[in-house]
mmCIF file of C-alpha atoms in Angstrom:
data_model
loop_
_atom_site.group_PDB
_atom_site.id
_atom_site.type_symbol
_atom_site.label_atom_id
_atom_site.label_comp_id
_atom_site.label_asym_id
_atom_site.label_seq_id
_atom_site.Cartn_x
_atom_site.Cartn_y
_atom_site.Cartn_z
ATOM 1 C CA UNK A 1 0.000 0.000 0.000
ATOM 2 C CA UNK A 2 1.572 3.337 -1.066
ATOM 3 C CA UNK A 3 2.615 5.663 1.856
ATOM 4 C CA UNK A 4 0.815 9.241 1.047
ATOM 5 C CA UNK A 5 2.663 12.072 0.718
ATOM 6 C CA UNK A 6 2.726 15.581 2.459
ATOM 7 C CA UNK A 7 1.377 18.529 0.822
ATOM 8 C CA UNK A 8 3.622 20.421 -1.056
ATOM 9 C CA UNK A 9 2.702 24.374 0.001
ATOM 10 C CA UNK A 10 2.005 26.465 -2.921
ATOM 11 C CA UNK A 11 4.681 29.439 -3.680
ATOM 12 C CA UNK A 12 7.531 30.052 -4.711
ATOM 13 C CA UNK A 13 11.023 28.137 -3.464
ATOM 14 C CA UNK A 14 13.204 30.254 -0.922
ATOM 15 C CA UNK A 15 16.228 31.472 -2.452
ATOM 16 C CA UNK A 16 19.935 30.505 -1.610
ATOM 17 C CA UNK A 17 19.984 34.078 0.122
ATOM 18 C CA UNK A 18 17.293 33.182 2.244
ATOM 19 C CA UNK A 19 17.852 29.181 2.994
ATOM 20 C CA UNK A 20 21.811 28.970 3.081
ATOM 21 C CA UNK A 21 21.102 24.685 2.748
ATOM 22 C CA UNK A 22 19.498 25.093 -0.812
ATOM 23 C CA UNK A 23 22.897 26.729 -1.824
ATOM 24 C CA UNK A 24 24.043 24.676 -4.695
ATOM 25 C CA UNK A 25 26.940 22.151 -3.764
ATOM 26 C CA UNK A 26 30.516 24.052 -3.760
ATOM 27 C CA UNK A 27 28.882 28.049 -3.178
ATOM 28 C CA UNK A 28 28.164 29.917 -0.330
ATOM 29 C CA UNK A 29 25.387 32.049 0.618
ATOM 30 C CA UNK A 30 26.319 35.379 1.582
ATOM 31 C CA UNK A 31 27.495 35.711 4.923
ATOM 32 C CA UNK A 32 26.820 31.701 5.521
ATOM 33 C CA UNK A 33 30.814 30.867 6.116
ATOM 34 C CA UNK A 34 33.177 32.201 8.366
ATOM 35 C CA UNK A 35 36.595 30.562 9.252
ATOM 36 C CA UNK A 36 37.147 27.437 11.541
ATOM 37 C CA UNK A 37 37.956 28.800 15.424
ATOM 38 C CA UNK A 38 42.523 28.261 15.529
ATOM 39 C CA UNK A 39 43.301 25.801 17.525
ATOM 40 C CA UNK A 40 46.841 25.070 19.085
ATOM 41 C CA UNK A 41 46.849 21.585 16.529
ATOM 42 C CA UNK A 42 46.296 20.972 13.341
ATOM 43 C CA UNK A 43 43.035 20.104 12.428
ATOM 44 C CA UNK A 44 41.620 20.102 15.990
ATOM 45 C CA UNK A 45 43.159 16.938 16.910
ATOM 46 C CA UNK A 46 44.826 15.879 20.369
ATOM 47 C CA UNK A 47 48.639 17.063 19.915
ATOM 48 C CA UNK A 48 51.026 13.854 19.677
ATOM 49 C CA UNK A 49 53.396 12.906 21.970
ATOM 50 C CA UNK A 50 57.322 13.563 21.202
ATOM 51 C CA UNK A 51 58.684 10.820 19.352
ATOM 52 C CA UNK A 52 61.264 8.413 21.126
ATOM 53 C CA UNK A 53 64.972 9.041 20.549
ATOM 54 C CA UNK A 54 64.788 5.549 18.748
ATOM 55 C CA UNK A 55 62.095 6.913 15.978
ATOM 56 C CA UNK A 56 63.585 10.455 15.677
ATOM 57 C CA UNK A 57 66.941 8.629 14.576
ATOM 58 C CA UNK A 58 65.221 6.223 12.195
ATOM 59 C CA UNK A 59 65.235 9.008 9.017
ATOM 60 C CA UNK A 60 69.269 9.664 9.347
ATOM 61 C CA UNK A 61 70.369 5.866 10.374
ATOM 62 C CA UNK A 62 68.247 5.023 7.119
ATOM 63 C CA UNK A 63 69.951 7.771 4.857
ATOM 64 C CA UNK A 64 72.972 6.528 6.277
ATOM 65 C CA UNK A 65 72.875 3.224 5.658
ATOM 66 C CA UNK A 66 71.395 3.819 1.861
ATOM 67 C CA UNK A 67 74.631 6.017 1.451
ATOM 68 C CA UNK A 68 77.209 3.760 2.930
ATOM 69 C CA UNK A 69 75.181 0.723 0.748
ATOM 70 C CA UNK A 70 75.962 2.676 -2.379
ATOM 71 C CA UNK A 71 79.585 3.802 -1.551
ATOM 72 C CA UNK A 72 79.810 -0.144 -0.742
ATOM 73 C CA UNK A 73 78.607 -0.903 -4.022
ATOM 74 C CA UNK A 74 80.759 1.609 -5.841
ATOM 75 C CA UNK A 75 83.800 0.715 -3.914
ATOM 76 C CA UNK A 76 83.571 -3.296 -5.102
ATOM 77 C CA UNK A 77 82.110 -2.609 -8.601
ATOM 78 C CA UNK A 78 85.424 -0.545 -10.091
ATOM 79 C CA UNK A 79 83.744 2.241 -12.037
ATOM 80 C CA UNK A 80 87.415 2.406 -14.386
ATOM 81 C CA UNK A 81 86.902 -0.512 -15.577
ATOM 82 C CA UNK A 82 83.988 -0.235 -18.202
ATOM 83 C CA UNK A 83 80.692 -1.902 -19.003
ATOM 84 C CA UNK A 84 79.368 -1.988 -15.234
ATOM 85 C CA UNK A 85 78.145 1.454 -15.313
ATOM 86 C CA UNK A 86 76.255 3.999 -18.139
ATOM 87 C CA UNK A 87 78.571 6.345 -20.181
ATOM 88 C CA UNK A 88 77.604 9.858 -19.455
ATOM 89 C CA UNK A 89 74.874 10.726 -22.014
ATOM 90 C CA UNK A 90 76.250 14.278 -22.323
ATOM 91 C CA UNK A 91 80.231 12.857 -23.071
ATOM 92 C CA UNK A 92 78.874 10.368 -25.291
ATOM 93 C CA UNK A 93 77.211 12.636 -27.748
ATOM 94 C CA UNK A 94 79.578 16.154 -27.516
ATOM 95 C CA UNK A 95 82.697 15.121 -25.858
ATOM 96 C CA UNK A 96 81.921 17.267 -23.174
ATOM 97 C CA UNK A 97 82.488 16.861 -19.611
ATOM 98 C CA UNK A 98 79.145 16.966 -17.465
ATOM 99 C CA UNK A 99 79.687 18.393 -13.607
ATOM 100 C CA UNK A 100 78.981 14.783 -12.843
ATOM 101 C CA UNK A 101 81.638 12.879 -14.838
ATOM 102 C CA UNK A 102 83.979 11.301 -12.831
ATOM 103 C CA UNK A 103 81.650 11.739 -10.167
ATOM 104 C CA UNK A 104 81.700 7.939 -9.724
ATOM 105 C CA UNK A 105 85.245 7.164 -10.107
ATOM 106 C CA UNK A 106 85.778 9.958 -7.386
ATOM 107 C CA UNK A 107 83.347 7.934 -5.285
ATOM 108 C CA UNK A 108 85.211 4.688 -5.799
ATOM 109 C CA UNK A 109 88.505 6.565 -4.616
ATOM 110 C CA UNK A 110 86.623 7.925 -1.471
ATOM 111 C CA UNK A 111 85.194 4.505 -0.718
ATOM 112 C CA UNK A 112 89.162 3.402 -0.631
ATOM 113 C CA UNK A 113 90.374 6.457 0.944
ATOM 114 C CA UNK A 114 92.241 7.707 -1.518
ATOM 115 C CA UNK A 115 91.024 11.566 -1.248
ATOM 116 C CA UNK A 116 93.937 12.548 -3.581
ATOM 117 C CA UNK A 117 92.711 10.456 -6.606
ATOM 118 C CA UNK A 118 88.919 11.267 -5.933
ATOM 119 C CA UNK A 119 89.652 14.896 -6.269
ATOM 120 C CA UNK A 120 91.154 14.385 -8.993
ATOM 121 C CA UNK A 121 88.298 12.522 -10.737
ATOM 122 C CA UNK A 122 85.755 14.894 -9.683
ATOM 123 C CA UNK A 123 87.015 17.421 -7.202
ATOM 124 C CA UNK A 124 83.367 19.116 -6.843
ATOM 125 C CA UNK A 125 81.581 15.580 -5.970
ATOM 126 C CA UNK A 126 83.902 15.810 -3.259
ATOM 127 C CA UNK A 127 82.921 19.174 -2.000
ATOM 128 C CA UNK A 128 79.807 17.736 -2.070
ATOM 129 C CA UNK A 129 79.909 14.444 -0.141
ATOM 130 C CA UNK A 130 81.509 16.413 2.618
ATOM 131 C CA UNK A 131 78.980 18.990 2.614
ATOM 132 C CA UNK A 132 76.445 16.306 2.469
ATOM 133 C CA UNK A 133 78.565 14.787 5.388
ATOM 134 C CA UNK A 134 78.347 18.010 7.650
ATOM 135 C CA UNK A 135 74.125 18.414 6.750
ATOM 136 C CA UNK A 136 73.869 14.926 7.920
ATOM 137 C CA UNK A 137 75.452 15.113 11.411
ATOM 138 C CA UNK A 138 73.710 18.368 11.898
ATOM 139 C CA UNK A 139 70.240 16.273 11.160
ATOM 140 C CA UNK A 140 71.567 13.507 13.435
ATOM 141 C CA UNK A 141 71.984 16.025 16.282
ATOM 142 C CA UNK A 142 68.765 17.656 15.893
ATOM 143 C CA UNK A 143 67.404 14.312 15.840
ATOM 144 C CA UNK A 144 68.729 13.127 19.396
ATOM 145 C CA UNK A 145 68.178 16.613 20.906
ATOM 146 C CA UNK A 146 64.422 16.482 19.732
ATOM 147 C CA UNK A 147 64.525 19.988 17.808
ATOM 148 C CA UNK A 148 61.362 21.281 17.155
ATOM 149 C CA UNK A 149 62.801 22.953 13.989
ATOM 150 C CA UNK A 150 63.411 21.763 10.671
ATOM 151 C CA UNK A 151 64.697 18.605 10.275
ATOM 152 C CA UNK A 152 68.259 19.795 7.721
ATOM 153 C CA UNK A 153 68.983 22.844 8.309
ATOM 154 C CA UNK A 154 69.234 23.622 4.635
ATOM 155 C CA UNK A 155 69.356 27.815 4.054
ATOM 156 C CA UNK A 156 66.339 29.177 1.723
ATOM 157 C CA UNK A 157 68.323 31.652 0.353
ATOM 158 C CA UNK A 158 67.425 32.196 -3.401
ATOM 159 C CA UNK A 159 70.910 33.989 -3.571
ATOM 160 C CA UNK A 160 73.001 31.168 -1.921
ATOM 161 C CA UNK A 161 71.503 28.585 -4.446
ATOM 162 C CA UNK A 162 71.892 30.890 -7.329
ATOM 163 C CA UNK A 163 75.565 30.786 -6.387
ATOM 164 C CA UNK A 164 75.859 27.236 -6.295
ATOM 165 C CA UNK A 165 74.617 26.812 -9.701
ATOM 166 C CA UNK A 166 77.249 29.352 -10.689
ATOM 167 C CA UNK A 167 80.193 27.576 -9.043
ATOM 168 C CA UNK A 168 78.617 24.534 -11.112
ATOM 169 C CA UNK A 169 78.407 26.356 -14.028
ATOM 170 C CA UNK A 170 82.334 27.741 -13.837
ATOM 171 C CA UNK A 171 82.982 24.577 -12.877
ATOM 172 C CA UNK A 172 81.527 22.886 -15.760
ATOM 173 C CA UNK A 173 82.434 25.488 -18.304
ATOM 174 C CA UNK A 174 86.527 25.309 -16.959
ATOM 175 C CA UNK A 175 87.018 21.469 -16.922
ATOM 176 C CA UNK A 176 86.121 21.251 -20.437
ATOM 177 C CA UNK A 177 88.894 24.306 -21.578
ATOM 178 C CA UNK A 178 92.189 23.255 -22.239
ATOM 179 C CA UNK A 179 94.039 25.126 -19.436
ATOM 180 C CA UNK A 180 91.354 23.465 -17.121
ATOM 181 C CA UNK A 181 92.253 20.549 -18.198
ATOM 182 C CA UNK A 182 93.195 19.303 -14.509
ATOM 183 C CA UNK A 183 89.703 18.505 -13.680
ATOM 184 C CA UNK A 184 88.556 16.943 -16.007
ATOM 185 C CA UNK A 185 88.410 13.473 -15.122
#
């Protein structure tokens, strides 16, 4: 048996002005939204508890052991000895020296200590594993001492980065000239 239905009142349908709920999905009424109250937590959730020493160190003993893993790697495989590693796309088609070329050989010569040879091979991959070095012990000790900051303290600095890219560039530009011939790899 069918149920019967209300009556429907004659008249027009109130406007979105006047009934904020007929708004159509995605708009607001005028003067129907106003921002959520701040609270001291994201999204009005309980804050969390600090993390244990044992989690906070998790991120750098990971990186750490990925690094060391592929210095290990690089140290057995012998990059100077070829067909176990890709030929720089950039040498192979100009002749050119890439800021990367040599980059592996130089890690080879790190993995056996032999600082003198890896600068040699690629004297700015060295810069950069030490700086690399220094940004991870600074994240370690952040880590144990439970900073509330950010995690590497990498600067922002537009002008610092635009730098880098120019010591790259110089870099890049010198090793391939003939009286820069020293690093090229």
């Amino acid at each position: 048996m069918p149920v019967p239905s209300a009556p429907v009142p004659a008249g027009p349908e109130p406007s979105a002005e006047q009934n904020p709920a007929a708004a159509p999905s995605g708009t607001f009424a005028p003067g129907s939204w106003s921002p959520p109250a701040r609270t001291s937590c994201r999204a009005g959730l309980t804050p969390r508890p600090p993390a244990s020493p044992v989690r906070r160190l998790l991120a750098p003993v990971g990186s750490l052991a990925a690094v060391a893993g592929a210095f290990t790697y690089v140290g057995l495989i012998d990059p100077n000895h070829p067909g176990h590693y890709p030929v720089c796309p950039l040498f192979a088609l100009t002749g050119l020296y890439c800021p990367g070329c040599g980059g592996l050989r130089s890690a080879h010569a790190v993995a056996h200590g032999d600082l003198v040879a890896a600068f040699g091979d690629n004297a700015l991959a060295v810069l950069g594993y030490g700086a690399a070095a220094v940004l991870w012990v600074l994240w370690t000790l952040r880590s144990v001492r439970g900073s509330t900051r950010r995690p590497l303290p990498i600067p922002r600095n537009p002008a610092l980065w635009w730098a880098v890219g120019g010591v790259v560039l110089i870099f890049t530009l010198i090793r391939n000239l003939p009286f820069g011939s020293s690093l090229a790899p």
